[in-house]
Coordinates of C-alpha atoms and ligand atoms in Angstrom, one line a residue:
X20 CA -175.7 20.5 123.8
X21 CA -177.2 23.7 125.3
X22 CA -173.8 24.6 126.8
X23 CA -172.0 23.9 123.1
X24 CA -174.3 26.2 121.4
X25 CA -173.9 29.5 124.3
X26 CA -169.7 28.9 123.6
X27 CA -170.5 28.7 120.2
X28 CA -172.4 31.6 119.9
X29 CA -169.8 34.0 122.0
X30 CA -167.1 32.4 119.4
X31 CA -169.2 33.3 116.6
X32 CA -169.6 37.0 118.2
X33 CA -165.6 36.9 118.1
X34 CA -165.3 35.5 114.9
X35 CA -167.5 38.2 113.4
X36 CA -165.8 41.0 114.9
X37 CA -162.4 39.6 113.4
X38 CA -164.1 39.5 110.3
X39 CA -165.1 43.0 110.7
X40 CA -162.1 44.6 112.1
X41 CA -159.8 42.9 109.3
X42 CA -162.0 44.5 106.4
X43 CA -161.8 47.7 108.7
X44 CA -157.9 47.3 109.3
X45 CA -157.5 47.0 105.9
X46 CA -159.4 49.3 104.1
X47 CA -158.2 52.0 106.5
X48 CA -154.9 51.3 105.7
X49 CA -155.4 51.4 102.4
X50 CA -157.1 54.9 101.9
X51 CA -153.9 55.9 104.2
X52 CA -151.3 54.5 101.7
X53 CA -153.2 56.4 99.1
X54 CA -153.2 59.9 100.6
X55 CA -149.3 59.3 101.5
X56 CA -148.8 58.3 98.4
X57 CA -150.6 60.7 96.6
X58 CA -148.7 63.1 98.8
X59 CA -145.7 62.2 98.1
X60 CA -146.4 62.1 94.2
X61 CA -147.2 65.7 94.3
X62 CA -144.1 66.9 96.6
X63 CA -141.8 65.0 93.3
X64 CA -144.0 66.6 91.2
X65 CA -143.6 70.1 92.8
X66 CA -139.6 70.2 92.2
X67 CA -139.0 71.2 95.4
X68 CA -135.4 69.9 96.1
X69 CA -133.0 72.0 97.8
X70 CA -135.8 74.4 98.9
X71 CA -137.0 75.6 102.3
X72 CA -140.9 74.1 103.1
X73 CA -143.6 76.8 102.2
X74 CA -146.0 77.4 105.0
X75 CA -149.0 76.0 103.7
X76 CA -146.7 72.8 102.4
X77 CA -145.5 72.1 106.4
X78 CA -149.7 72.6 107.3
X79 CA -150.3 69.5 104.6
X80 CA -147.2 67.8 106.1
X81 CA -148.4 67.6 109.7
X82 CA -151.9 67.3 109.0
X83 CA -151.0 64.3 107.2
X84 CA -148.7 63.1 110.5
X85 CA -152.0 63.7 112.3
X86 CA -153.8 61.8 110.2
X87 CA -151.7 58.5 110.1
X88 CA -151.3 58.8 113.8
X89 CA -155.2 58.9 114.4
X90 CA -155.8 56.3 112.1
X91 CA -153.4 54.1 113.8
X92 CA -154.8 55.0 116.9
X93 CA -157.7 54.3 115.9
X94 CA -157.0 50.7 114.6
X95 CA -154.9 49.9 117.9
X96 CA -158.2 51.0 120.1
X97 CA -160.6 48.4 117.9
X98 CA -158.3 45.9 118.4
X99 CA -158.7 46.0 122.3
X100 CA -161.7 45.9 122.5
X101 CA -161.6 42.6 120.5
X102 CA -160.1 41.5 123.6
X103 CA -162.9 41.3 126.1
X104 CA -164.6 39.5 123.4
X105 CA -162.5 37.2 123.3
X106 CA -162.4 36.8 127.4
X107 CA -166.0 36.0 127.3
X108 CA -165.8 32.9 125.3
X109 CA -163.2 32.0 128.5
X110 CA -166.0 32.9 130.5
X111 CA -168.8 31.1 128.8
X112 CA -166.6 27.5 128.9
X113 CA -165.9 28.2 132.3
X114 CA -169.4 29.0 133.4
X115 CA -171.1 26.2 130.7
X116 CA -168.6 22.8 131.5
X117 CA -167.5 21.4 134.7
X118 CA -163.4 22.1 135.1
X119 CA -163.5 19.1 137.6
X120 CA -164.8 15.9 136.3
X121 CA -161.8 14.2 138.5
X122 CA -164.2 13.6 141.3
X123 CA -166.0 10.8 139.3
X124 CA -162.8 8.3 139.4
X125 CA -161.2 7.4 141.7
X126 CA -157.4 8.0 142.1
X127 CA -156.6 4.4 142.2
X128 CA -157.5 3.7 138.7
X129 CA -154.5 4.9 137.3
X130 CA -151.8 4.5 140.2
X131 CA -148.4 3.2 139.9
X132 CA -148.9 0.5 142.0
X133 CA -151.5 -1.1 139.1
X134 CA -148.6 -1.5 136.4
X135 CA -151.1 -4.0 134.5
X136 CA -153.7 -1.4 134.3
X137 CA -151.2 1.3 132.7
X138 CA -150.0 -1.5 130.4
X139 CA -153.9 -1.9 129.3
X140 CA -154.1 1.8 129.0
X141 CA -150.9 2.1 127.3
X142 CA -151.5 -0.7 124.5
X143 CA -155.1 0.8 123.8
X144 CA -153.5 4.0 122.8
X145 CA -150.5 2.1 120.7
X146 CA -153.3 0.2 119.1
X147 CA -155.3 3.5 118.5
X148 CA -152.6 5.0 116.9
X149 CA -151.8 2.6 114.8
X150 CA -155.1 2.1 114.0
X151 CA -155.9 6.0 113.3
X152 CA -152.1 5.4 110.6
X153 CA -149.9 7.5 113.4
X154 CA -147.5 5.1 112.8
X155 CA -144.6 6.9 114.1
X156 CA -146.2 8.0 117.1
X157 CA -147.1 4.7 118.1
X158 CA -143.6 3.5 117.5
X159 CA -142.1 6.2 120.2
X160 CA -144.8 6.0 122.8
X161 CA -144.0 1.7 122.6
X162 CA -140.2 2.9 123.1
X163 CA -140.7 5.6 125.9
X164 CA -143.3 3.0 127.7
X165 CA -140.9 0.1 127.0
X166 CA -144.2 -1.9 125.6
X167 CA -143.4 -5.2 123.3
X168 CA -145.6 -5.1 120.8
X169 CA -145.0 -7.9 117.9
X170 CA -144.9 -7.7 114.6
X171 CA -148.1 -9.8 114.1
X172 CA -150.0 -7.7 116.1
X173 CA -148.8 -4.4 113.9
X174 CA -149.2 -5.9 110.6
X175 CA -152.4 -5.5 109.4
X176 CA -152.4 -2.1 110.3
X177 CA -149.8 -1.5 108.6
X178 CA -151.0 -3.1 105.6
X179 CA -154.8 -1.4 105.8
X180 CA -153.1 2.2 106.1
X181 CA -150.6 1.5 103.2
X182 CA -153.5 0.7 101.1
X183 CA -155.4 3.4 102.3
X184 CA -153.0 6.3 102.2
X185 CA -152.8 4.9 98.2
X186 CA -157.0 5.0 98.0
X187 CA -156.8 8.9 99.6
X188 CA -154.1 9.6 96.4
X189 CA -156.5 7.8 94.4
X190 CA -154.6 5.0 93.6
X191 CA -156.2 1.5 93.3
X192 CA -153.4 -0.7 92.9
X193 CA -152.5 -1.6 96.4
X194 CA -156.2 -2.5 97.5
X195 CA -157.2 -4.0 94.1
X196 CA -154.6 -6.2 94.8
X197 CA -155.4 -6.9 98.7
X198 CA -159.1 -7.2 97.4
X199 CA -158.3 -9.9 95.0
X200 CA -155.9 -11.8 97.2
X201 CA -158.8 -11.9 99.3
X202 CA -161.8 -12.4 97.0
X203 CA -163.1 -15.3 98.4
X204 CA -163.3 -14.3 102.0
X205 CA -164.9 -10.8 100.8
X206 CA -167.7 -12.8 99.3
X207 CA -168.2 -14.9 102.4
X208 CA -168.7 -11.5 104.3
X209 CA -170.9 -10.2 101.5
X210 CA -168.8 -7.5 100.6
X211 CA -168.8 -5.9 97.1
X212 CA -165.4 -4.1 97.7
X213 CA -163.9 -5.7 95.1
X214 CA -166.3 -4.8 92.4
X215 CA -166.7 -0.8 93.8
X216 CA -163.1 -0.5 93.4
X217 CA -162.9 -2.1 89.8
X218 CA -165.9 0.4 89.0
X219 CA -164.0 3.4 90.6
X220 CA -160.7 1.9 88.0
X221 CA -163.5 1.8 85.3
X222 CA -164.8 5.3 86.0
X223 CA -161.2 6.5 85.8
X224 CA -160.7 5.3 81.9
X225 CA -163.8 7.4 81.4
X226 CA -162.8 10.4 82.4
X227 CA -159.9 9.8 80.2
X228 CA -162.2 10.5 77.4
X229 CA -162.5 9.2 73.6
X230 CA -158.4 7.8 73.6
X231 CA -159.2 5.4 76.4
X232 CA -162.3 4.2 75.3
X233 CA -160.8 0.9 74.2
X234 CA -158.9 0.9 77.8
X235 CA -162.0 0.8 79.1
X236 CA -164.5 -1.8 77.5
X237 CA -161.3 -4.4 77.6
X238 CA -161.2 -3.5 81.1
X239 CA -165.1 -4.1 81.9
X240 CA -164.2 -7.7 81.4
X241 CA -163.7 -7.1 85.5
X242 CA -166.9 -6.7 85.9
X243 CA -168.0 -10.6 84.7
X244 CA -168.0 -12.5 88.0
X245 CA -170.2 -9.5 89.4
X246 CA -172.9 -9.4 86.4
X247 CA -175.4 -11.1 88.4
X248 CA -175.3 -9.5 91.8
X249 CA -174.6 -5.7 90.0
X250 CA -176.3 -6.0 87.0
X251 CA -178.1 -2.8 87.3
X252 CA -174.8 0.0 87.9
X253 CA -172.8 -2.6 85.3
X254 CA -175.5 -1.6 82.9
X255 CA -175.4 2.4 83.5
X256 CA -171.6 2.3 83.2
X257 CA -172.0 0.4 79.9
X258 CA -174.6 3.3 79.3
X259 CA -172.1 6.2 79.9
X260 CA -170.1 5.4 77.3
X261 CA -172.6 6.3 74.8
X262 CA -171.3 9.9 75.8
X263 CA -167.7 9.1 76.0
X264 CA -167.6 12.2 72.9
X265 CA -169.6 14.5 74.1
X266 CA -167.7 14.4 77.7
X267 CA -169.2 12.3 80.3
X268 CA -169.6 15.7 82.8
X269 CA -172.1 17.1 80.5
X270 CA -174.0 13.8 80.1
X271 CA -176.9 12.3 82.5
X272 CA -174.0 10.1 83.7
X273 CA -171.9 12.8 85.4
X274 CA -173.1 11.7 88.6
X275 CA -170.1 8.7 88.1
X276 CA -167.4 11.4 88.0
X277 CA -168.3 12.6 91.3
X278 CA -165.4 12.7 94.3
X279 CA -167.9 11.2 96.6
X280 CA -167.0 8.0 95.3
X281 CA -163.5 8.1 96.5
X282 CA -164.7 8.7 100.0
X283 CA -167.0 6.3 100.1
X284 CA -164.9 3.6 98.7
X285 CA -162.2 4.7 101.1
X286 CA -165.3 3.7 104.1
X287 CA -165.9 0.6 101.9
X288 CA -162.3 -0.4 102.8
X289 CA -162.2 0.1 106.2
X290 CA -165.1 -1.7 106.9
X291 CA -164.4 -4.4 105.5
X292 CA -161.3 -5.2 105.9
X293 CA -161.3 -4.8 109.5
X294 CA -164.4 -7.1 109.5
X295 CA -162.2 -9.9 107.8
X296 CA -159.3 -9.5 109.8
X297 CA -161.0 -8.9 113.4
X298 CA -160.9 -5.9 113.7
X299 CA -162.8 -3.1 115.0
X300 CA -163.8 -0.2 113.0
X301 CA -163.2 2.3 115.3
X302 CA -160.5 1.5 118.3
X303 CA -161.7 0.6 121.5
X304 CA -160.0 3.8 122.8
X305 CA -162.3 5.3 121.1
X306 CA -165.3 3.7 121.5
X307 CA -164.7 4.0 125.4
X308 CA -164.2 7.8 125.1
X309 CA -167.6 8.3 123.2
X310 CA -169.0 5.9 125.9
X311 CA -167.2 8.6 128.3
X312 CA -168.8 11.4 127.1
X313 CA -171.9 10.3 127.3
X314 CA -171.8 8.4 130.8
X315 CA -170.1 11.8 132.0
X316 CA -172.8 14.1 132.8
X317 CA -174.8 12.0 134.4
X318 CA -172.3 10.0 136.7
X319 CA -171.4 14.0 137.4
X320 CA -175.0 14.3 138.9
X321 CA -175.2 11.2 140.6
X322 CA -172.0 11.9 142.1
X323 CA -173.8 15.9 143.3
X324 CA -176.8 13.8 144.5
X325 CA -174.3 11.2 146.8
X326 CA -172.7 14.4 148.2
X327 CA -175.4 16.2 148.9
X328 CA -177.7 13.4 150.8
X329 CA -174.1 12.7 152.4
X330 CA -173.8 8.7 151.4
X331 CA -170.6 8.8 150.2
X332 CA -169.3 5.1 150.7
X333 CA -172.5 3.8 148.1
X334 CA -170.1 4.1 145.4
X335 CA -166.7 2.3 145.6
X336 CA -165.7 3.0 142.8
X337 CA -164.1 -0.1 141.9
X338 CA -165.1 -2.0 138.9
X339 CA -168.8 -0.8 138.9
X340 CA -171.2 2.1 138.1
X341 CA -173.6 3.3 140.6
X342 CA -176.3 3.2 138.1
X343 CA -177.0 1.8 134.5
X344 CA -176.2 4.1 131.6
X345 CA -177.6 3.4 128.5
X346 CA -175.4 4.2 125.9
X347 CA -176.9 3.5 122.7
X348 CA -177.3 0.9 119.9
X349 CA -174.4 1.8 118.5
X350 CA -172.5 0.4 121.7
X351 CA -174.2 -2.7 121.8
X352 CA -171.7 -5.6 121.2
X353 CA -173.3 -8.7 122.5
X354 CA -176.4 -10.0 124.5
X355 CA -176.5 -10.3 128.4
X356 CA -178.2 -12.5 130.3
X357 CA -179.5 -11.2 133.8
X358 CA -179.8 -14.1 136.2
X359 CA -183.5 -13.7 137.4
X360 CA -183.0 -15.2 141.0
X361 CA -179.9 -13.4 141.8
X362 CA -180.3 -10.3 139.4
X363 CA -176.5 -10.7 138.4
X364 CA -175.0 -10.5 134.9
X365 CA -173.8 -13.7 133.6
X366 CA -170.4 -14.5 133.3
X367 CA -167.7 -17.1 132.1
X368 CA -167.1 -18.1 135.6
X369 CA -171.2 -17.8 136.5
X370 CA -172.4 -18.9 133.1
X371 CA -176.2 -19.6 132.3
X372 CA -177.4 -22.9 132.3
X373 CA -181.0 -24.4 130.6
X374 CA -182.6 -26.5 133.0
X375 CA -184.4 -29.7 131.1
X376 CA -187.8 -27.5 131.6
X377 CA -186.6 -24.6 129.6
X378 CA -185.7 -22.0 132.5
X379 CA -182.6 -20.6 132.4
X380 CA -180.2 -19.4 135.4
X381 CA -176.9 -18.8 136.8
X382 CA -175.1 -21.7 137.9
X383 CA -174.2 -19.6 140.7
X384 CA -178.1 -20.0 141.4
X385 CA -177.9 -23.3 140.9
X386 CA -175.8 -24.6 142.7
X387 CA -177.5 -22.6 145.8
X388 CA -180.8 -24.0 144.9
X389 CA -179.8 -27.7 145.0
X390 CA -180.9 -29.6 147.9
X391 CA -179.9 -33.2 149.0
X392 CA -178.7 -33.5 145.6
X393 CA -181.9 -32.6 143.9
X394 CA -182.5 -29.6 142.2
X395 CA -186.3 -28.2 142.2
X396 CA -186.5 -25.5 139.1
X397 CA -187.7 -22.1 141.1
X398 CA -190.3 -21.5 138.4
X399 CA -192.2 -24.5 136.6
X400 CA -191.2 -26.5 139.3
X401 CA -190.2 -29.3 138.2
X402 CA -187.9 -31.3 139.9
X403 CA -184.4 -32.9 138.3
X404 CA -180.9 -33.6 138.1
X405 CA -178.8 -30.4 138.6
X406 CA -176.0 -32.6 136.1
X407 CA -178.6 -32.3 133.2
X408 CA -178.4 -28.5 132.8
X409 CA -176.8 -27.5 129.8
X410 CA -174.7 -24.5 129.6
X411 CA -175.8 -21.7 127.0
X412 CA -174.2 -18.8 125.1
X413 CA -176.0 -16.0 123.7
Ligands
ZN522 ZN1 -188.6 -24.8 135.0

């Protein structure tokens, strides 16, 4: 973050100057185009057609020439030295960020020869396209990579960024609709979606004013199946319309005309509907570049520290880190379980399994720990039938 805020503070400097030379630029040239014109306004005035220039009239004449030719001098000069200003915020990047983070994979990950891999690649960015509503772009980069992607697979996406372009133009219909098709899943998931958006359609009528004050309380008959779980805002909105006269943005109730609303409701959306159709909030393309980001810096100094005791060869770079990078809650998807006699992470082909004493391990361990059919648990120890282990998911 350090390195952000030195770049940041030379683009600032630049910034600033801009700033400064604009208002200079400008205000220069202005007092300019006065003096000319003021000039010129007294020459008209003069009635000096046809006549030969006095002597004192060609002094005025050139000292004006001068004058615009300094000034534009002048201006050209400031402007250059903008320029090394401008060179050091090159400078800072180059000097704050590493230019050459290729070192840190390694070549085979993306080459030709591993057509599946580019195919994975290439379907996370379609689906981060598609999920970010580049629609269009998504569509070409499936043509130019020849990459079949189905209708079923596309659908919701298209759906959720229908709705959603209509919720940035502050139109409800669309998800009101998808909401209510959906109702009963939305409750399973807890979701009050539904209700926020028939309060955002209620809100609307409001600011309507007095002429849609019937509009409105036939409308709040929405808000029935909701009384119990959002008695309390059902109640304030039933309050505003006290001031429905008055104007509800001079009442205690102008907090409900606020935008934030839209964007929130807009988040609302996302959420949720993503949760009930499987999907992820953000796109895995995404999530792996944060993960990136923050893995970056240090794999960039483990990799320094490999060079520089000269034990290159620890780090194949194939399918594994050379150390563990924590990465956050926010990245944390699922449990792991760490087999504790061969400190491996489980998997679906080394699943753990509960012995009958409670102790859990790989069934990688144990199938190594069986002996003449008998298995002997490596902790309690008690001895039993390696059949009677039960496979267990987190
Ligand atoms: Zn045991």
């Amino acid at each position: 973050m350090e390195q952000c805020a030195c770049v940041e503070r030379e683009l600032d400097k630049v910034l600033q100057k801009f700033l400064t030379y604009g208002q200079h630029c400008e205000q220069s040239l202005g007092e300019l185009l006065h003096y000319v014109g003021q000039l010129r306004a007294e020459l008209a005035g003069a009635g000096l057609q046809g006549t030969p220039l006095s002597a004192t009239l060609s002094l005025v004449m050139s000292q004006c020439c001068r004058k615009i030719k300094d000034t534009v001098q002048k201006l050209a000069s400031d402007h250059k030295d903008i320029h090394s200003s401008v060179s050091r915020v090159g400078k800072a990047i180059d000097r704050n960020f590493d230019s050459e983070i290729c070192g840190i994979v390694s070549d085979s990950v993306w080459d030709a020869r591993e057509q599946q891999q580019q195919q994975i690649l290439q379907m996370a960015i379609v689906e981060h396209l598609y999920q970010q509503g580049m629609l269009s772009v998504a569509e070409e980069l499936c043509q130019e990579s020849m990459l079949n992607v189905d209708l079923d697979f596309k659908q919701p996406f298209l759906e959720l960024n229908r709705i959603l372009e209509a919720l940035h133009e502050q139109d409800l219909a669309p998800a009101l609709e998808w909401a209510v098709s959906h109702r009963q899943r939305l409750l399973e998931l807890n979701s009050s979606l539904e209700f926020k958006l028939h309060r955002l359609h209620f809100i609307h009528l409001l600011a309507g004013g007095p002429e849609k004050q019937l509009e409105a309380l036939s409308y709040a008959r929405h808000f029935q199946p909701f009384a119990r779980l959002h008695q309390r805002e059902i109640q304030v909105m039933m309050g505003s319309l006290v001031y429905l006269r008055l104007g509800l943005e001079k009442s205690p109730y102008c907090h409900l005309l606020d935008n934030s609303h839209w964007a929130e409701i807009c988040e609302t959306f996302t959420r949720d509907a993503c949760s009930l159709l499987g999907l992820s909030v953000e796109s895995p393309l995404s999530v792996s570049f944060a993960s990136g980001c923050v893995a970056l810096p240090v794999l960039m100094n483990i990799k320094a520290v490999i060079e520089q005791r000269q034990c290159t060869g620890v780090w194949s770079h194939k399918d594994e880190l050379p150390i563990e990078i924590e990465l956050g809650m926010k990245c944390w998807y699922h449990s792991v379980f760490a087999c504790p006699i061969l400190r491996q992470q489980t998997s679906d082909s080394n699943p753990p399994i509960k012995l009958i004493c409670g102790h859990v391990i790989s069934r990688d361990a144990l199938n190594k720990l069986i002996n003449g059919g008998k298995l002997k648990c490596p902790y309690c120890p008690m001895e039993q039938n390696p059949a009677d282990g039960k496979r267990i998911i987190f």
